[in-house]
PDB file of C-alpha atoms in Angstrom:
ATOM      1  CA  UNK A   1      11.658  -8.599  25.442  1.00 38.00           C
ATOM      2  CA  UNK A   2      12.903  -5.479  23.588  1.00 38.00           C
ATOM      3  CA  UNK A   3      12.071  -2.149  25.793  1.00 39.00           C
ATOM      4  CA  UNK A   4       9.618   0.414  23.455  1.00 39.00           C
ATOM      5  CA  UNK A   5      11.607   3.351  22.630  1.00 40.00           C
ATOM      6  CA  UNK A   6      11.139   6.483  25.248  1.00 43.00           C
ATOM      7  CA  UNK A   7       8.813   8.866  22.769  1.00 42.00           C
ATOM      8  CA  UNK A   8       6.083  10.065  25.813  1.00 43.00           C
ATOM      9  CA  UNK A   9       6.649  13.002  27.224  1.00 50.00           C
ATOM     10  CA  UNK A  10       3.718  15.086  29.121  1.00 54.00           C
ATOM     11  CA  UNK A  11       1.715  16.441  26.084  1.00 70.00           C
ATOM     12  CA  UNK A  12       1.788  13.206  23.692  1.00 88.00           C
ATOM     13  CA  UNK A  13       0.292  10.372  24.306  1.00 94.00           C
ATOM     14  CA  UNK A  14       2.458   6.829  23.238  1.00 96.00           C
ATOM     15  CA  UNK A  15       1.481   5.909  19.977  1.00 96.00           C
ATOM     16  CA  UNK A  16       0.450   2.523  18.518  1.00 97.00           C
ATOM     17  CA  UNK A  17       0.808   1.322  15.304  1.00 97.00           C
ATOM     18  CA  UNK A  18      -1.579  -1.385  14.238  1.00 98.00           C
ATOM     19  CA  UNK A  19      -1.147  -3.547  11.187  1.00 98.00           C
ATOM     20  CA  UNK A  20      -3.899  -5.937   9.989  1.00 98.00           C
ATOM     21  CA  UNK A  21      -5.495  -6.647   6.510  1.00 97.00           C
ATOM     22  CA  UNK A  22      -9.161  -6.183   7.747  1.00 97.00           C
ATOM     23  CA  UNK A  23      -9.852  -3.171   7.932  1.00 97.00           C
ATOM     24  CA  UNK A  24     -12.843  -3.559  10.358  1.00 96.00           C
ATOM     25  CA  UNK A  25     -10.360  -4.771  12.529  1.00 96.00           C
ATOM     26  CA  UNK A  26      -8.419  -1.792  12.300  1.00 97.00           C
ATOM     27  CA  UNK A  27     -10.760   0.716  12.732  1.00 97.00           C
ATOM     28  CA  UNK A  28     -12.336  -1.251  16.122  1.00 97.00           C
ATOM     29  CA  UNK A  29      -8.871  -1.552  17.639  1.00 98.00           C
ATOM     30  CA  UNK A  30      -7.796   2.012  17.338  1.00 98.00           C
ATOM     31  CA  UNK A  31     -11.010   3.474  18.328  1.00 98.00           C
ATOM     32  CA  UNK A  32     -10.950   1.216  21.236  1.00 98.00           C
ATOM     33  CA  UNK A  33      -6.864   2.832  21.853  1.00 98.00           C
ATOM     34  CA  UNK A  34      -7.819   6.031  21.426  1.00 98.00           C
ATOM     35  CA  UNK A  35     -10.705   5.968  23.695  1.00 98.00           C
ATOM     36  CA  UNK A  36      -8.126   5.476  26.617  1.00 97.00           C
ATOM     37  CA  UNK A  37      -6.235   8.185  25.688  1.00 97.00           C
ATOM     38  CA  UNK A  38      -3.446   6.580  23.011  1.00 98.00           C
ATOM     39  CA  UNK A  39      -2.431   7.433  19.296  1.00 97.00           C
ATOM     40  CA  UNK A  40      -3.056   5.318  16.543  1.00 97.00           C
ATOM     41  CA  UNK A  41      -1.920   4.987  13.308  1.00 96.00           C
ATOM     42  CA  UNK A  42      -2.948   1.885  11.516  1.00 97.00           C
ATOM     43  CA  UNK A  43      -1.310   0.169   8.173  1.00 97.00           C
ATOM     44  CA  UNK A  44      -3.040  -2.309   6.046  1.00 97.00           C
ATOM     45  CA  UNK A  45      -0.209  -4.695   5.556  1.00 98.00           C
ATOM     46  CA  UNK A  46       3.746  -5.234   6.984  1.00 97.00           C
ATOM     47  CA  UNK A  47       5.178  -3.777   3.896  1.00 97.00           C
ATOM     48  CA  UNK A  48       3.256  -0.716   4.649  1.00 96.00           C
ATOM     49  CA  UNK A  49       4.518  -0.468   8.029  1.00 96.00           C
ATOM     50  CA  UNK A  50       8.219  -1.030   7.358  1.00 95.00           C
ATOM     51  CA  UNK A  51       7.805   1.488   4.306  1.00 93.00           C
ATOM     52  CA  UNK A  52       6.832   4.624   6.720  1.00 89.00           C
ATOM     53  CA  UNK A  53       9.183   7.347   7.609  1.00 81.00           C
ATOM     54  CA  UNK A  54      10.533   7.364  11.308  1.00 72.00           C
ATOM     55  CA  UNK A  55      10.604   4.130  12.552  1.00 62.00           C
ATOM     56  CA  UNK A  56      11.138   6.072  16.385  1.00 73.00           C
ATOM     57  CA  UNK A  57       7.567   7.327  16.187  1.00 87.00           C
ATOM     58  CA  UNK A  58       5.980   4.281  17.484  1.00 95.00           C
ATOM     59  CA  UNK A  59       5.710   2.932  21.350  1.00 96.00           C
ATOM     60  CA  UNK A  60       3.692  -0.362  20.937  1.00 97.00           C
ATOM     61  CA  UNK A  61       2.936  -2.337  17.536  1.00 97.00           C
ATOM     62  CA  UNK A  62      -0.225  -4.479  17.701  1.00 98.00           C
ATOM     63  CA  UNK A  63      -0.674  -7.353  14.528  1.00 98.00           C
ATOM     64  CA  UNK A  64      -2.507  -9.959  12.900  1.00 98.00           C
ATOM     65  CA  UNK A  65      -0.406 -12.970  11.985  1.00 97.00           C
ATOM     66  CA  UNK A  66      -2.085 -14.279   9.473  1.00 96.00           C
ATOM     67  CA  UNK A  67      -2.222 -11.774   6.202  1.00 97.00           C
ATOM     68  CA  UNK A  68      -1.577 -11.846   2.668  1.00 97.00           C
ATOM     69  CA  UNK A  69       2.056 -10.821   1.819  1.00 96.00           C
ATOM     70  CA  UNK A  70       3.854 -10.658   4.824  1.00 97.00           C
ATOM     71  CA  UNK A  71       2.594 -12.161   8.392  1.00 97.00           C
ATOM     72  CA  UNK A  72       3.139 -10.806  11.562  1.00 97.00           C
ATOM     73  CA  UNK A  73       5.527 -13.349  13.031  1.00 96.00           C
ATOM     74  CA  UNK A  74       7.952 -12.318   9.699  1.00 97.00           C
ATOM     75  CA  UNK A  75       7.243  -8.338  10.457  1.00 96.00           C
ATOM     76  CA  UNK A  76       8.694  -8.994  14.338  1.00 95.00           C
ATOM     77  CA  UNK A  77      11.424 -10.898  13.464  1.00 94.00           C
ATOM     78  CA  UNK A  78      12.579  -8.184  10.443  1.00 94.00           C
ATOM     79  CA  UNK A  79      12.267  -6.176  13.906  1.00 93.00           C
ATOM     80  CA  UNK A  80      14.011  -7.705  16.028  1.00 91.00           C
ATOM     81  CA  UNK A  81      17.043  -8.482  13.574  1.00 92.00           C
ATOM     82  CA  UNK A  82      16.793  -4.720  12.838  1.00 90.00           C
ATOM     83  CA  UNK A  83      17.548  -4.020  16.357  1.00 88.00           C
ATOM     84  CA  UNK A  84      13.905  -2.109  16.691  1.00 83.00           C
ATOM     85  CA  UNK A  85      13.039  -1.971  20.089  1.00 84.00           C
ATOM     86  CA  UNK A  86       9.322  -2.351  19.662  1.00 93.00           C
ATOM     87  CA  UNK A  87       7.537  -4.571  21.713  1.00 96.00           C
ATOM     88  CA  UNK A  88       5.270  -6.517  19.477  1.00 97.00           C
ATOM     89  CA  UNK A  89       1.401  -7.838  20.113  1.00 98.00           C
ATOM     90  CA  UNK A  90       0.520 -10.387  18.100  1.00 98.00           C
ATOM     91  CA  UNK A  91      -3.088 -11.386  17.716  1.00 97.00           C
ATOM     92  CA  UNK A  92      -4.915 -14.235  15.276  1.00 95.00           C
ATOM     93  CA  UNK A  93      -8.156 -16.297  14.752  1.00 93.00           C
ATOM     94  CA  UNK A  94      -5.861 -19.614  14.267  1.00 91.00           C
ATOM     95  CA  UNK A  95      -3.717 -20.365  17.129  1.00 89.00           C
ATOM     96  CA  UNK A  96      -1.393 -22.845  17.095  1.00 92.00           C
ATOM     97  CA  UNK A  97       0.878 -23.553  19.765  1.00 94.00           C
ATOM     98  CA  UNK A  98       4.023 -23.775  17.760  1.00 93.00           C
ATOM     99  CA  UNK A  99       2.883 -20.320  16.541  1.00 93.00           C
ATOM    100  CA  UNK A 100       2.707 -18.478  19.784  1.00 94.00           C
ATOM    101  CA  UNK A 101       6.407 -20.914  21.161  1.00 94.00           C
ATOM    102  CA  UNK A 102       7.832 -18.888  18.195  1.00 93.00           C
ATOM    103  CA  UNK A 103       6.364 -15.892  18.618  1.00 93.00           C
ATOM    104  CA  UNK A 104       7.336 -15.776  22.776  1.00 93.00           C
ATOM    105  CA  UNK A 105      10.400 -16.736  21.599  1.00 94.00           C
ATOM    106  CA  UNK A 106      10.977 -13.555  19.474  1.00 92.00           C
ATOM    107  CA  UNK A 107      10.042 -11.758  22.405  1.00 93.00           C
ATOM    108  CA  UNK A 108       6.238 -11.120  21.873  1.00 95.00           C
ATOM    109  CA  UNK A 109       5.056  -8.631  24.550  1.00 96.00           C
ATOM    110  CA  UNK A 110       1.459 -10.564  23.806  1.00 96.00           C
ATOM    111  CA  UNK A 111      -0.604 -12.833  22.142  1.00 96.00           C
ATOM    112  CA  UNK A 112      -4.213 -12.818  21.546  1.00 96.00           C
ATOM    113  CA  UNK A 113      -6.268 -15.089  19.822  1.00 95.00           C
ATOM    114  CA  UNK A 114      -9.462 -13.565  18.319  1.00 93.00           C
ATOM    115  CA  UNK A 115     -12.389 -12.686  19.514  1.00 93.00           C
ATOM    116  CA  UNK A 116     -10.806 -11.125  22.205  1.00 94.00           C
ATOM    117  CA  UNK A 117     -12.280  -8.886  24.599  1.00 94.00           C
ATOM    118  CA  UNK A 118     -11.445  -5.217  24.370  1.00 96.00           C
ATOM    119  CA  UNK A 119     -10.229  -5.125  28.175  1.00 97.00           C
ATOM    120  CA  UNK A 120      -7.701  -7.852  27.165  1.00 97.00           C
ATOM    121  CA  UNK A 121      -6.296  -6.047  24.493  1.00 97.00           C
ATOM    122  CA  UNK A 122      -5.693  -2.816  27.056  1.00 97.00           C
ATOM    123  CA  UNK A 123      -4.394  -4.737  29.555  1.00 97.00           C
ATOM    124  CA  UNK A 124      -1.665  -6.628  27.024  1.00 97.00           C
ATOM    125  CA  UNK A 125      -0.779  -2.692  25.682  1.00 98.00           C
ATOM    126  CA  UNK A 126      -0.078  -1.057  28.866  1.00 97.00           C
ATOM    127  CA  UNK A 127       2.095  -4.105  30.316  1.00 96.00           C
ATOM    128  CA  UNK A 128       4.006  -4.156  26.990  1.00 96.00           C
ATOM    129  CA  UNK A 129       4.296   0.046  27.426  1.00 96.00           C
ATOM    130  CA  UNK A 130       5.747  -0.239  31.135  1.00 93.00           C
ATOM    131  CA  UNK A 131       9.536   0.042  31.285  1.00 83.00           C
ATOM    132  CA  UNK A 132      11.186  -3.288  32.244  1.00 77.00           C
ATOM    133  CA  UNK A 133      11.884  -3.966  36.460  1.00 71.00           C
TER     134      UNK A 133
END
């Protein structure tokens, strides 16, 4: 699994970028990272992700596998053959087994399958944010 790029430092929190087409879903999973203390910046799609400026800024990306255009599983590997060392949540409502083989095998830092309890999400971000042994 890639290591997330070193961008804490005492005064800024790590920042997560979430990408899913619903944007309920958005909106409950970065109030629920900013109430423990992280930044959040949310896109509505993978294109819109891989078209923002400074692709240092983020610590942790969290996304939905499943959306129209390009699907999470295509947005890590773009990321990984990019040499992006993001560690990548991925997170659906279908899961398939072949699905999350692939995705481990890309070097997901976690998989969730939806509904998921808040708690679990937490947990998956701050063992994807801790620096390998």
């Amino acid at each position: 699994m890639p290591s997330a790029p070193d961008t804490s430092n005492a005064d800024s929190p790590p920042c997560i970028a979430i990408v899913d087409d619903d944007e309920s879903v958005r909106e409950a999973l970065g109030n629920l990272l900013r109430s423990v203390g992280y930044e959040v910046r949310v896109f509505c799609s993978a294109e819109d992700f891989l078209g923002r400026p400074g692709s240092d800024a983020f610590s942790c990306l969290v996304t939905d596998i499943q959306m129209p255009g390009m699907g999470g599983l295509e947005l890590q590997k773009r990321l990984v053959a990019s040499d992006t060392p993001l560690p990548v949540i991925l997170m659906t409502a279908f899961p398939r087994d072949h699905v999350r083989r692939q995705a481990e095998e890309q070097g997901a830092a976690g998989f969730l399958t939806k509904p998921f309890d808040g708690s679990r999400m937490i947990e998956c971000v701050e063992r994807a944010l801790r620096p390998p042994a």
